[in-house]
Each structure stands twice: as C-alpha cells, then as structure tokens.
Short mmCIF file of C-alpha atoms in Angstrom, two decimals:
data_model
loop_
_atom_site.label_atom_id
_atom_site.label_comp_id
_atom_site.label_asym_id
_atom_site.label_seq_id
_atom_site.Cartn_x
_atom_site.Cartn_y
_atom_site.Cartn_z
CA MET A 142 3.71 -6.61 2.65
CA LYS A 143 0.78 -8.12 2.70
CA LEU A 144 -1.97 -7.54 5.48
CA PHE A 145 -4.25 -10.12 6.77
CA THR A 146 -7.51 -10.43 8.55
CA VAL A 147 -8.07 -11.49 11.99
CA GLU A 148 -8.96 -14.81 10.60
CA GLN A 149 -6.22 -15.23 7.98
CA ILE A 150 -3.71 -14.22 10.78
CA ARG A 151 -5.11 -17.48 12.81
CA GLN A 152 -5.04 -19.73 9.75
CA TRP A 153 -1.32 -18.59 9.31
CA ASP A 154 -0.35 -19.41 12.83
CA ALA A 155 -2.06 -22.89 12.26
CA TYR A 156 -0.21 -23.67 9.24
CA THR A 157 3.35 -22.52 10.51
CA ILE A 158 2.61 -24.77 13.44
CA THR A 159 1.56 -27.48 10.93
CA ASN A 160 4.10 -27.02 8.25
CA GLU A 161 7.33 -25.98 10.15
CA PRO A 162 6.33 -27.61 12.49
CA ILE A 163 6.18 -26.12 15.81
CA THR A 164 4.15 -26.61 19.03
CA SER A 165 1.67 -23.53 19.46
CA VAL A 166 3.45 -22.76 22.88
CA ASP A 167 6.77 -22.59 21.07
CA LEU A 168 5.28 -20.36 18.74
CA MET A 169 4.28 -18.21 21.63
CA GLU A 170 8.15 -18.43 23.32
CA ARG A 171 9.24 -17.22 20.05
CA ALA A 172 6.60 -14.21 19.87
CA ALA A 173 7.39 -13.36 23.45
CA GLY A 174 11.08 -13.44 22.62
CA ALA A 175 11.00 -10.86 19.93
CA PHE A 176 9.01 -8.68 22.22
CA THR A 177 11.27 -8.89 25.09
CA GLU A 178 14.43 -8.77 22.85
CA TRP A 179 12.81 -5.29 21.31
CA LEU A 180 11.81 -4.24 24.70
CA LEU A 181 15.32 -4.63 26.02
CA ARG A 182 17.03 -2.86 23.03
CA THR A 183 15.15 -0.06 23.00
CA GLY A 184 16.12 0.86 26.65
CA LEU A 185 12.55 1.10 28.19
CA ALA A 186 13.16 -1.25 30.57
CA GLU A 187 16.06 0.21 32.03
CA THR A 188 14.72 3.48 32.24
CA HIS A 189 11.70 2.51 34.45
CA ARG A 190 11.94 1.42 38.05
CA GLU A 191 8.92 -0.95 37.99
CA ILE A 192 7.42 -3.24 35.51
CA PHE A 193 3.86 -4.18 35.66
CA ILE A 194 2.48 -6.94 33.17
CA LEU A 195 -1.11 -6.99 33.11
CA CYS A 196 -2.50 -10.29 31.63
CA GLY A 197 -5.96 -11.89 30.20
CA MET A 198 -6.41 -15.71 30.64
CA GLY A 199 -6.27 -16.22 26.69
CA ASN A 200 -3.30 -16.56 24.35
CA ASN A 201 -2.42 -12.51 24.68
CA GLY A 202 -2.09 -13.52 28.64
CA GLY A 203 0.06 -16.54 27.98
CA ASP A 204 2.25 -13.92 25.77
CA GLY A 205 2.51 -11.82 29.05
CA LEU A 206 3.29 -14.51 31.07
CA ALA A 207 6.05 -15.67 28.95
CA ILE A 208 7.76 -12.18 28.60
CA ALA A 209 7.29 -11.68 32.26
CA ARG A 210 9.57 -15.05 32.90
CA LEU A 211 11.98 -13.95 30.19
CA LEU A 212 12.22 -10.66 31.88
CA TYR A 213 12.59 -12.37 35.16
CA GLN A 214 15.44 -14.38 33.86
CA ALA A 215 17.13 -11.18 32.42
CA GLY A 216 17.44 -9.83 35.82
CA TYR A 217 13.97 -7.81 36.40
CA ARG A 218 11.66 -8.59 38.77
CA PRO A 219 8.19 -7.64 37.17
CA HIS A 220 4.82 -7.42 39.05
CA VAL A 221 2.54 -9.50 37.28
CA TYR A 222 -1.13 -9.73 37.48
CA VAL A 223 -3.89 -11.88 35.90
CA VAL A 224 -7.32 -10.50 35.68
CA ARG A 225 -9.57 -13.59 36.20
CA HIS A 226 -12.27 -12.74 33.72
CA SER A 227 -13.36 -16.20 32.69
CA GLU A 228 -13.70 -19.81 34.09
CA ARG A 229 -11.41 -20.99 31.52
CA SER A 230 -8.01 -20.50 30.28
CA SER A 231 -6.28 -21.44 27.09
CA ASP A 232 -4.08 -24.00 27.17
CA ASP A 233 -1.00 -22.12 26.14
CA PHE A 234 -1.52 -19.84 29.03
CA LYS A 235 -1.80 -22.56 31.59
CA ILE A 236 1.71 -23.91 30.23
CA ASN A 237 3.07 -20.23 30.98
CA LEU A 238 1.66 -19.74 34.20
CA GLN A 239 3.09 -23.05 35.54
CA ARG A 240 6.56 -22.23 34.08
CA TYR A 241 6.24 -18.66 35.84
CA GLU A 242 5.07 -19.81 38.82
CA SER A 243 8.42 -21.90 39.14
CA LEU A 244 10.24 -18.67 39.45
CA ALA A 245 7.83 -16.17 41.39
CA SER A 246 4.17 -15.33 42.25
CA VAL A 247 1.31 -13.34 39.88
CA GLN A 248 -1.47 -11.91 41.65
CA TRP A 249 -5.07 -12.68 40.37
CA LEU A 250 -7.46 -10.01 40.36
CA GLU A 251 -10.80 -11.19 41.14
CA ASP A 252 -12.84 -8.15 41.65
CA PRO A 253 -12.40 -4.03 40.91
CA GLN A 254 -9.28 -2.81 43.02
CA THR A 255 -6.53 -0.12 43.03
CA LEU A 256 -3.23 -1.36 41.08
CA PRO A 257 -0.19 0.72 42.46
CA LEU A 258 0.65 1.82 39.11
CA ASN A 259 2.70 5.11 38.71
CA GLU A 260 4.04 7.18 36.25
CA THR A 261 7.76 6.45 36.76
CA GLY A 262 6.72 2.54 35.89
CA ILE A 263 6.00 0.88 32.57
CA ILE A 264 3.21 -1.23 31.77
CA ILE A 265 3.04 -4.22 29.42
CA ASP A 266 -0.44 -4.76 28.30
CA ALA A 267 -1.46 -8.48 27.61
CA LEU A 268 -5.09 -8.31 28.49
CA LEU A 269 -6.69 -9.05 25.07
CA GLY A 270 -5.31 -10.18 21.94
CA SER A 271 -6.29 -9.88 18.03
CA GLY A 272 -8.86 -12.45 18.09
CA LEU A 273 -11.40 -10.25 20.11
CA THR A 274 -15.04 -10.76 19.13
CA ARG A 275 -16.76 -8.26 21.61
CA ALA A 276 -16.09 -5.01 23.74
CA ALA A 277 -14.16 -5.42 26.94
CA SER A 278 -16.22 -5.13 29.92
CA GLY A 279 -16.48 -6.02 33.35
CA LEU A 280 -13.19 -6.51 35.30
CA LEU A 281 -11.17 -6.25 32.03
CA ALA A 282 -12.90 -2.78 31.05
CA HIS A 283 -12.19 -1.61 34.95
CA THR A 284 -8.58 -2.75 34.63
CA ILE A 285 -8.31 -0.96 31.33
CA GLN A 286 -9.46 2.56 32.81
CA GLN A 287 -6.85 2.28 35.45
CA ILE A 288 -4.32 1.89 33.03
CA ASN A 289 -5.36 4.63 31.10
CA ALA A 290 -5.37 6.79 34.33
CA SER A 291 -2.21 6.06 35.16
CA LYS A 292 0.33 8.10 32.86
CA ALA A 293 2.58 5.37 33.12
CA GLU A 294 4.34 4.30 29.74
CA VAL A 295 2.40 1.48 28.14
CA ILE A 296 3.20 -0.89 25.77
CA SER A 297 0.30 -3.32 24.07
CA VAL A 298 1.71 -6.84 23.31
CA ASP A 299 0.56 -7.52 19.42
CA ILE A 300 -2.61 -5.12 19.61
CA ALA A 301 -4.17 -3.05 22.72
CA SER A 302 -6.43 -4.38 24.81
CA GLY A 303 -9.90 -3.93 23.58
CA LEU A 304 -9.24 -2.46 20.11
CA PHE A 305 -11.04 -4.80 17.13
CA ALA A 306 -8.26 -5.64 14.70
CA ASP A 307 -10.42 -5.51 11.49
CA GLN A 308 -13.76 -4.12 12.41
CA ALA A 309 -14.65 -0.76 13.81
CA ASN A 310 -15.16 -0.55 17.66
CA GLY A 311 -18.20 1.22 19.55
CA PRO A 312 -18.14 4.98 20.47
CA ASP A 313 -18.03 3.90 24.26
CA ASP A 314 -15.74 0.98 24.34
CA VAL A 315 -13.17 0.83 26.57
CA ILE A 316 -9.73 0.56 25.05
CA VAL A 317 -5.86 0.80 26.13
CA GLN A 318 -4.64 4.04 24.88
CA PRO A 319 -0.56 2.72 24.61
CA THR A 320 2.36 4.48 24.09
CA HIS A 321 3.91 1.82 22.06
CA THR A 322 2.10 -1.24 20.08
CA VAL A 323 4.61 -3.87 19.61
CA SER A 324 2.75 -6.73 16.95
CA PHE A 325 4.11 -9.64 15.51
CA GLN A 326 4.94 -10.21 11.85
CA VAL A 327 2.42 -7.74 10.12
CA PRO A 328 0.68 -4.55 11.21
CA LYS A 329 -2.98 -5.03 11.87
CA LEU A 330 -5.11 -3.38 9.51
CA ALA A 331 -6.75 -1.39 13.03
CA PHE A 332 -3.43 0.42 12.86
CA LEU A 333 -3.80 2.25 9.69
CA GLN A 334 -7.09 3.78 10.48
CA PRO A 335 -6.93 7.51 11.42
CA LYS A 336 -9.76 7.06 14.59
CA ASN A 337 -7.79 4.32 16.06
CA ALA A 338 -4.60 6.47 16.42
CA PRO A 339 -5.17 7.22 20.57
CA TYR A 340 -5.06 3.36 20.56
CA VAL A 341 -2.23 2.43 18.84
CA GLY A 342 0.64 4.97 19.76
CA LYS A 343 3.72 4.17 18.04
CA TRP A 344 3.78 0.72 16.36
CA HIS A 345 6.47 -1.68 16.15
CA LEU A 346 6.84 -4.99 14.13
CA VAL A 347 8.84 -7.81 15.45
CA GLU A 348 9.52 -11.27 13.26
CA ILE A 349 8.30 -14.41 14.79
CA GLY A 350 9.23 -16.53 11.97
CA LEU A 351 5.74 -17.64 10.73
CA SER A 352 5.35 -19.32 7.34
CA GLN A 353 6.30 -17.46 3.98
CA VAL A 354 4.55 -20.13 2.17
CA TYR A 355 1.36 -19.05 3.70
CA VAL A 356 1.77 -15.35 2.36
CA GLU A 357 2.96 -16.29 -1.03
CA GLN A 358 -0.35 -18.77 -1.59
CA THR A 359 -3.13 -16.67 0.46
CA PRO A 360 -4.39 -13.83 -1.17
CA SER A 361 -5.43 -10.19 0.65
CA PRO A 362 -6.64 -7.29 -0.92
CA TYR A 363 -4.54 -5.11 1.55
CA PHE A 364 -0.85 -4.63 1.21
CA TYR A 365 1.69 -2.03 3.03
CA THR A 366 4.24 -0.21 0.92
CA ASP A 367 7.49 0.01 3.03
CA THR A 368 11.16 -0.18 1.65
CA ARG A 369 10.83 -3.73 0.48
CA ALA A 370 7.71 -3.14 -1.30
CA VAL A 371 7.72 0.13 -3.24
CA PRO A 372 8.02 -0.09 -6.77
CA ILE A 373 11.50 1.00 -8.38
CA LEU A 374 11.75 3.47 -11.13
CA SER A 375 13.98 2.33 -13.99
CA ASP A 376 17.48 3.03 -14.70
CA ARG A 377 18.20 5.75 -17.29
CA GLU A 378 19.71 4.04 -20.64
CA SER A 379 22.88 5.99 -21.47
CA PHE A 380 21.53 7.23 -24.83
CA SER A 381 18.06 8.84 -23.52
CA ASN A 382 17.13 12.09 -24.26
CA LYS A 383 14.15 14.50 -23.12
CA GLY A 384 11.37 13.07 -25.19
CA THR A 385 12.20 9.53 -23.87
CA PHE A 386 10.56 10.58 -20.56
CA GLY A 387 7.41 12.32 -21.69
CA HIS A 388 5.74 15.59 -22.08
CA ALA A 389 3.57 16.54 -18.96
CA LEU A 390 0.82 19.18 -19.15
CA LEU A 391 0.08 20.89 -15.99
CA MET A 392 -2.70 22.94 -15.94
CA ALA A 393 -3.21 24.70 -12.47
CA GLY A 394 -3.27 28.00 -10.65
CA SER A 395 -5.48 31.20 -10.68
CA TYR A 396 -5.42 34.84 -9.68
CA GLY A 397 -3.81 34.65 -5.89
CA LYS A 398 -3.25 31.19 -6.19
CA ILE A 399 -0.49 30.84 -8.73
CA GLY A 400 2.08 29.42 -6.07
CA ALA A 401 0.03 26.10 -6.34
CA ALA A 402 1.43 25.79 -10.13
CA VAL A 403 4.76 26.59 -9.10
CA LEU A 404 5.04 23.87 -6.29
CA ALA A 405 3.19 21.34 -8.89
CA SER A 406 5.74 22.24 -11.71
CA ARG A 407 9.10 22.12 -9.59
CA SER A 408 7.73 18.39 -8.23
CA CYS A 409 7.19 17.63 -11.62
CA LEU A 410 10.06 18.37 -12.59
CA ARG A 411 12.11 16.54 -10.04
CA SER A 412 10.52 13.56 -10.69
CA GLY A 413 11.97 13.03 -13.65
CA VAL A 414 9.67 14.24 -16.66
CA GLY A 415 11.45 14.88 -19.93
CA LEU A 416 9.34 18.22 -20.78
CA LEU A 417 6.73 20.14 -18.96
CA THR A 418 4.13 22.46 -20.45
CA VAL A 419 2.65 24.48 -17.35
CA GLN A 420 -1.11 26.47 -18.44
CA VAL A 421 -1.68 29.13 -16.18
CA PRO A 422 -3.92 32.46 -16.77
CA ARG A 423 -2.22 35.17 -17.65
CA CYS A 424 -1.62 36.66 -14.69
CA GLY A 425 0.43 33.66 -13.94
CA TYR A 426 2.98 34.08 -17.00
CA THR A 427 5.79 35.80 -14.96
CA ILE A 428 5.67 34.01 -11.99
CA ILE A 429 6.08 30.81 -13.71
CA GLN A 430 8.63 32.08 -16.27
CA THR A 431 10.74 33.31 -13.30
CA SER A 432 10.13 30.82 -10.87
CA VAL A 433 10.29 27.63 -12.96
CA PRO A 434 12.54 28.62 -15.79
CA GLU A 435 12.82 24.85 -16.75
CA ALA A 436 9.14 24.79 -17.95
CA MET A 437 7.55 25.93 -20.91
CA CYS A 438 4.45 28.72 -19.87
CA LEU A 439 1.43 28.26 -21.73
CA THR A 440 -0.94 31.42 -20.76
CA ASP A 441 -4.74 30.96 -20.90
CA GLU A 442 -6.53 33.76 -22.70
CA HIS A 443 -8.39 34.60 -19.36
CA GLU A 444 -6.55 36.93 -17.12
CA THR A 445 -7.42 35.48 -13.60
CA GLU A 446 -8.60 32.01 -14.70
CA LEU A 447 -8.21 28.85 -16.32
CA THR A 448 -10.65 28.34 -19.33
CA GLN A 449 -9.09 27.44 -22.38
CA LEU A 450 -8.37 23.54 -23.54
CA ASN A 451 -5.67 23.81 -25.86
CA GLU A 452 -4.46 21.00 -28.39
CA LEU A 453 -3.58 17.67 -26.48
CA SER A 454 -2.22 15.61 -28.61
CA LYS A 455 1.33 15.91 -27.81
CA TYR A 456 1.25 15.35 -24.22
CA SER A 457 1.85 12.24 -22.59
CA ALA A 458 0.17 13.16 -19.25
CA VAL A 459 -2.24 15.66 -17.97
CA GLY A 460 -2.37 17.24 -14.09
CA ILE A 461 -5.03 19.19 -13.73
CA GLY A 462 -6.61 21.21 -10.31
CA PRO A 463 -3.99 22.67 -7.92
CA GLY A 464 -5.16 26.48 -7.39
CA MET A 465 -7.47 26.47 -10.39
CA GLY A 466 -10.45 27.44 -8.70
CA GLN A 467 -14.15 26.71 -9.59
CA ALA A 468 -15.42 29.15 -11.75
CA LYS A 469 -17.65 28.54 -14.69
CA ALA A 470 -15.56 28.44 -17.06
CA SER A 471 -12.94 26.42 -15.43
CA GLN A 472 -15.86 23.89 -14.93
CA GLN A 473 -16.59 23.92 -18.74
CA LEU A 474 -12.40 23.48 -19.38
CA LEU A 475 -12.59 20.25 -17.32
CA ARG A 476 -15.38 19.05 -19.18
CA GLN A 477 -13.80 19.27 -22.27
CA LEU A 478 -10.46 17.71 -20.75
CA ILE A 479 -12.54 14.84 -19.55
CA THR A 480 -14.29 14.54 -22.81
CA GLN A 481 -11.34 14.44 -25.17
CA ALA A 482 -8.14 13.01 -22.91
CA GLN A 483 -9.84 9.41 -23.28
CA ASP A 484 -6.24 8.29 -24.14
CA ILE A 485 -3.99 10.25 -22.02
CA PRO A 486 -3.56 9.44 -18.25
CA CYS A 487 -4.62 12.23 -15.97
CA VAL A 488 -3.98 13.44 -12.48
CA ILE A 489 -7.10 15.00 -10.92
CA ASP A 490 -6.84 16.91 -7.86
CA ALA A 491 -7.78 20.04 -5.63
CA ASP A 492 -10.66 22.26 -7.20
CA ALA A 493 -10.91 19.78 -10.20
CA LEU A 494 -12.06 17.12 -7.54
CA ASN A 495 -14.62 19.79 -6.07
CA ILE A 496 -15.93 20.46 -9.64
CA LEU A 497 -16.48 16.66 -10.28
CA SER A 498 -18.20 16.18 -6.90
CA GLN A 499 -20.67 19.10 -8.52
CA GLU A 500 -20.86 17.77 -12.22
CA ARG A 501 -21.47 14.04 -10.96
CA ASP A 502 -22.20 13.00 -14.86
CA LEU A 503 -18.57 13.36 -15.76
CA LEU A 504 -17.29 10.59 -13.06
CA GLU A 505 -18.95 8.30 -15.39
CA GLN A 506 -16.61 9.72 -18.43
CA LEU A 507 -13.27 9.95 -16.76
CA PRO A 508 -10.63 7.65 -18.57
CA ALA A 509 -9.64 4.43 -17.21
CA THR A 510 -5.93 5.54 -16.54
CA THR A 511 -7.33 8.64 -14.36
CA ILE A 512 -5.92 9.00 -10.69
CA LEU A 513 -7.94 10.95 -8.46
CA THR A 514 -6.15 12.63 -5.22
CA PRO A 515 -8.73 13.70 -2.65
CA HIS A 516 -8.19 14.05 0.89
CA PRO A 517 -10.97 12.85 3.24
CA LYS A 518 -13.42 15.80 2.93
CA GLU A 519 -12.77 15.89 -0.96
CA PHE A 520 -13.89 12.11 -1.30
CA GLU A 521 -16.86 12.56 0.90
CA ARG A 522 -18.07 15.35 -1.32
CA LEU A 523 -17.16 12.74 -4.27
CA LEU A 524 -19.41 10.17 -2.86
CA GLY A 525 -21.97 12.60 -1.95
CA LYS A 526 -22.55 11.01 1.34
CA PRO A 527 -20.36 10.75 4.85
CA TRP A 528 -19.40 7.18 6.10
CA LYS A 529 -19.94 5.72 9.31
CA ASP A 530 -16.57 4.38 10.44
CA ASP A 531 -13.28 3.96 8.96
CA TYR A 532 -14.05 0.50 7.68
CA GLU A 533 -17.05 1.57 5.70
CA LYS A 534 -14.79 4.46 4.00
CA LEU A 535 -12.76 1.60 2.92
CA GLN A 536 -15.42 -0.27 1.64
CA LEU A 537 -16.95 3.27 -0.03
CA LEU A 538 -13.32 3.77 -1.47
CA GLN A 539 -13.30 -0.10 -3.06
CA ASP A 540 -16.74 0.69 -4.54
CA PHE A 541 -15.77 3.92 -5.96
CA SER A 542 -12.58 3.04 -7.69
CA THR A 543 -14.13 -0.24 -8.95
CA ARG A 544 -17.24 1.60 -10.18
CA TYR A 545 -15.28 4.44 -11.90
CA ARG A 546 -12.29 2.38 -12.83
CA VAL A 547 -9.56 4.83 -11.32
CA VAL A 548 -7.40 5.07 -9.25
CA VAL A 549 -7.92 6.90 -6.45
CA VAL A 550 -5.34 8.55 -3.49
CA LEU A 551 -6.82 9.08 -0.20
CA LYS A 552 -4.47 11.58 1.27
CA GLY A 553 -3.37 11.51 5.09
CA GLN A 554 -1.46 9.53 7.47
CA HIS A 555 -0.68 5.95 5.70
CA THR A 556 -1.93 7.22 2.42
CA VAL A 557 -4.12 4.55 0.84
CA VAL A 558 -4.03 3.98 -2.90
CA ALA A 559 -7.36 2.01 -4.05
CA SER A 560 -7.17 0.66 -7.50
CA PRO A 561 -10.10 -0.94 -9.70
CA ASP A 562 -8.96 -4.21 -8.97
CA GLY A 563 -9.89 -4.15 -5.50
CA GLU A 564 -6.43 -3.81 -4.12
CA PHE A 565 -5.67 -1.35 -0.91
CA HIS A 566 -2.09 -0.19 -0.79
CA PHE A 567 -1.30 1.40 2.62
CA ASN A 568 1.70 3.82 2.55
CA SER A 569 4.36 3.89 5.55
CA THR A 570 6.39 7.19 4.52
CA GLY A 571 5.13 10.73 5.57
CA ASN A 572 4.56 12.83 8.70
CA ALA A 573 2.21 15.24 10.64
CA GLY A 574 4.39 17.80 9.29
CA MET A 575 3.16 17.44 5.72
CA ALA A 576 0.13 19.15 7.04
CA THR A 577 0.43 22.22 5.47
CA GLY A 578 -0.97 24.19 2.23
CA GLY A 579 0.72 23.03 -1.01
CA THR A 580 2.24 19.62 -0.24
CA GLY A 581 -0.75 18.13 -2.17
CA ASP A 582 0.22 20.26 -5.23
CA VAL A 583 3.79 18.68 -4.85
CA LEU A 584 1.88 15.32 -4.96
CA THR A 585 0.03 16.15 -8.08
CA GLY A 586 3.60 17.02 -10.03
CA VAL A 587 4.91 14.19 -8.78
CA LEU A 588 2.15 12.03 -10.00
CA THR A 589 2.06 13.63 -13.40
CA ALA A 590 5.70 13.25 -14.04
CA LEU A 591 5.70 9.31 -13.57
CA LEU A 592 2.46 9.13 -15.82
CA ALA A 593 4.11 10.98 -18.28
CA GLN A 594 7.09 8.29 -18.26
CA LYS A 595 4.48 5.72 -19.20
CA ILE A 596 4.07 4.07 -15.63
CA GLU A 597 0.92 2.41 -15.14
CA PRO A 598 -1.24 4.49 -12.77
CA LYS A 599 -1.44 1.99 -10.09
CA GLU A 600 1.98 1.45 -9.73
CA ALA A 601 2.71 5.36 -10.60
CA ALA A 602 0.50 6.31 -7.36
CA ILE A 603 2.13 3.73 -5.10
CA LEU A 604 5.57 4.84 -6.03
CA GLY A 605 4.89 8.32 -6.16
CA VAL A 606 3.07 8.60 -2.94
CA TYR A 607 5.79 7.01 -1.34
CA ARG A 608 8.49 8.82 -2.43
CA HIS A 609 6.42 12.02 -1.92
CA GLY A 610 6.40 10.75 1.81
CA GLU A 611 9.69 10.01 2.07
CA ALA A 612 10.80 13.30 1.08
CA GLY A 613 8.37 14.96 3.81
CA ASP A 614 10.40 12.60 6.09
CA ARG A 615 13.63 14.06 4.92
CA ALA A 616 12.46 17.75 5.31
CA ALA A 617 11.07 17.16 8.57
CA ALA A 618 14.49 15.71 9.75
CA ARG A 619 16.26 18.96 8.22
CA ARG A 620 13.76 21.38 9.52
CA GLY A 621 11.45 19.71 12.17
CA MET A 622 7.74 19.34 11.40
CA VAL A 623 6.28 22.70 12.50
CA ALA A 624 8.84 24.40 10.24
CA LEU A 625 8.13 21.97 7.59
CA THR A 626 6.84 23.92 4.04
CA ALA A 627 5.61 22.53 0.88
CA GLY A 628 8.71 23.62 -0.82
CA ASP A 629 10.83 21.66 1.67
CA VAL A 630 9.17 18.46 0.41
CA VAL A 631 9.78 19.61 -3.44
CA GLU A 632 13.69 19.90 -2.33
CA GLY A 633 13.54 16.43 -0.31
CA LEU A 634 12.67 14.24 -3.34
CA ARG A 635 14.97 11.95 -4.41
CA TRP A 636 14.92 9.02 -6.98
#
C-alpha cells in the first residue's frame, strides 16, 4: 500500500473529484458515511450514553457535521459543538452545517468555557484535519485540552486535531490524545512514528473510494506492508532437494550467550533454508548439537569467543552477530568476513552492528547484498549522532542506506525497511510482547534463510519482517503479550 504526503492526498481528492466525477461535498458525505458505519459496527455508540461531536470550521469540521447528521438519522441525539476559531469556513462545512441545522441545532463556542464532557460519553474529534499547517492555539487549544482531560473515549476523524500528518510537532504543541483514529483510505505517515503514539491511539482505515488510477500513476517512497502487499515465498517444486534452498552460515554466540545462536538457528530452519551450519565458540558445541540437531555445528578454535573465519565458498548466505560479543578477536573476524564475502549476501545484527559502529571504515566495504538490522539505539551508534525527531531519523535512514548501498531494517513498532533505491516499507505486523530478549535473534535467522534461498535483499527484508511480526502476533494470541518469549515467536512462524 502506497502512503502519501498531505499535498499528495489533497491532489488525490482533487483527482477523484475531477475524474470520477463527484462533487467535493458528496465525497465528504462518502467519508462521513464510512466513519459512521465503522462507529455503528463497533458498537461504541451503543455502549456510551452521550455522543459529543466537536467541530472546527474547515473540512474536518464538515466531516463532523455530516457524521452528526447520519447519527441523528440513525436514532442518536449527539451534542454538536462548533468552535468559532476563524472568520471564514469552508464551503463544504457551510453545506453540512445547513443540512444538520435542518434537523437539530448546534452550539457555537466563541470563548473559553467548560464543556459538559464526561467519562461515560464518547467524543468525536473533528476540529482540525490533515491539512494543518500550524500548531493549534487559542480557543482550539483550550478545547483540545478539555478533550484530553475528560477521560472519555475519544475518536478522531481522519487524524487527531493538532497532529501534523507528515512533519514533526513542537514539544509544546497541544494535540488530541484519542483512543481511536479512523482515517480515510490510507494511514498518515504520522501514525507510523514512535513519538506520535499518544496522539494516534488505535488507528483504523475506512475506504472512501478515492481513485485507484491516481495511486498507480503517483510515485511515493513510502509503503505500508499488509496482507495485500507482502511478497510471497514461491511454492516448492516436487523434485526439489535440500541443495535447492541454499546453505546458510550463522556465526553467533559467546560464553553465556549461546542461546542467541540457538534462537537464530531454529528460526533459520523454520524459514526454509536447505542446509544450516552454525559456527559457535567451542563452549557452544554441545548446546547446539543437542538443542538444534537439524543444524551442523562448526566450532571455533576459541573456547568462549568467535575468532575464526572459515572457507565461505560453499555458503549462499551468512548471518552474523547474535550474542557474539565484541571481543578484539571478534572484531577482527567481522573485518575479515566483510572483506571476503563481497559476493555473499549477509545479515549483520546485534554485536556485529556495534562493532561496525566502532570500526566505521568497514561501512564503506559492506557488500551491496547486505541487510543491517539495528534497533534505534544501534542505528544511532552507527550514525554516530542522534536525531532531533522521527522525520529526521527517516531522512538519516535513507541517506545511510543510499550511501552504503545496503538494506537497513530499523526495528520497532512498524519496523521500517529502508533500501538503497530510497524506498521505505513500514510493517503492519508485530506487537509489544515482542519487546523481549531474543526476538531480534529470531529475525536474523529468518532473514538469513531467505537470503540463502536467493531472494533479493529488499524483498527478503520486507517478507521476513512481516512473517516475523506475524509469528509474534500468533504467539501473543496464544500466550498473551506479557508471557511471550522469543522461542514462542519461532514456533509461530508460518510460510
């Protein structure tokens, strides 16, 4: 699914209006109908005694007035408030105000006053939309503060009032903190940024019939990977053999951290690799042989650390880093691997990433088929500097991926895959239960297996991240988020 900027969404609306054709007010009616249908389908309107609809004077307020009318016609009696924050209103707002006032009255808010909001009611936030260009202030800010203080269930129409759709808000900006956001057609880029979590709540999409032709002909670097967009692992032919699906090498573990090698190995095997060799320090030999009997174990000459690079020619992909530590000899091992594996796809994770951040000249030598899998702190160390906000982080991520010609998987909620062609692919699967030790090692195994099967790095990263998160969702459904472990994620893998 392509994601668009605010300006592109505005053009999308205009293109639909011109080419369907449909009037703008009828498109607004379609959006209000989709929102209202969602609200009634969820049963939220039934479980709350009172519905408060707070409207601005632009098109988002017009949406709110249309929703109010549809609810009124469905038998509800919403309390409708309009904040007079401007001398002018949009044309579609005026039309929907007239339509609603033919049924019931609205109350205009012209100065700060206390609204009768209560925790047993439901608030529909239709104050400000995605076209916002400056922070909410004055009467609007006062109204938003009352919404946030109300303890009521809050549902924002399209986007929370006060939240910028594709740029960072200031630290003191006043923004609605909704329970739900019901957005039209596609998620806003703001929904996928970590610092915006309080201003999004749980977001939902409703279709409003915007032009598919516009989507196909309009370029965007942003994508959202859901069930419709995830790449598919090809079916296996009847006469395949274990050599058909690649031979992966995992270099992982150190004294006290052989478990990381076990998790990565199990997930690699669960992700379709034909053969797997695991290189561990000598202290890990018995552990690997007994806990992962399907893998071949290659023991390092060192008892507790990874130090030795063996012949690489027989491997179709290499994964390195989980639990390996950052000993001097392990640093030298990574340097040798990067130098000698120019034709072999690699996944670099965990301690190997931290070594990279210390040996920065190695970044220039990374093979073009490399996948890096940092969490935010590891990525910050790779950059050598912090970012001021989530949008600068995306720019830095793009610059990094393009400069070093590698795919970067920046892990977290809505893990983003950045590729050297400038694309960002945000993931839709996964949950907070996966914030536990070892789940990153599982992802390393998954990605290494996909590379071994000769899937291109970008496609492997998008597919692997999606299936890894999906496995976490299965595990959470079975165990609950609190009880979820990395081993549960391995068991949740399905292809």
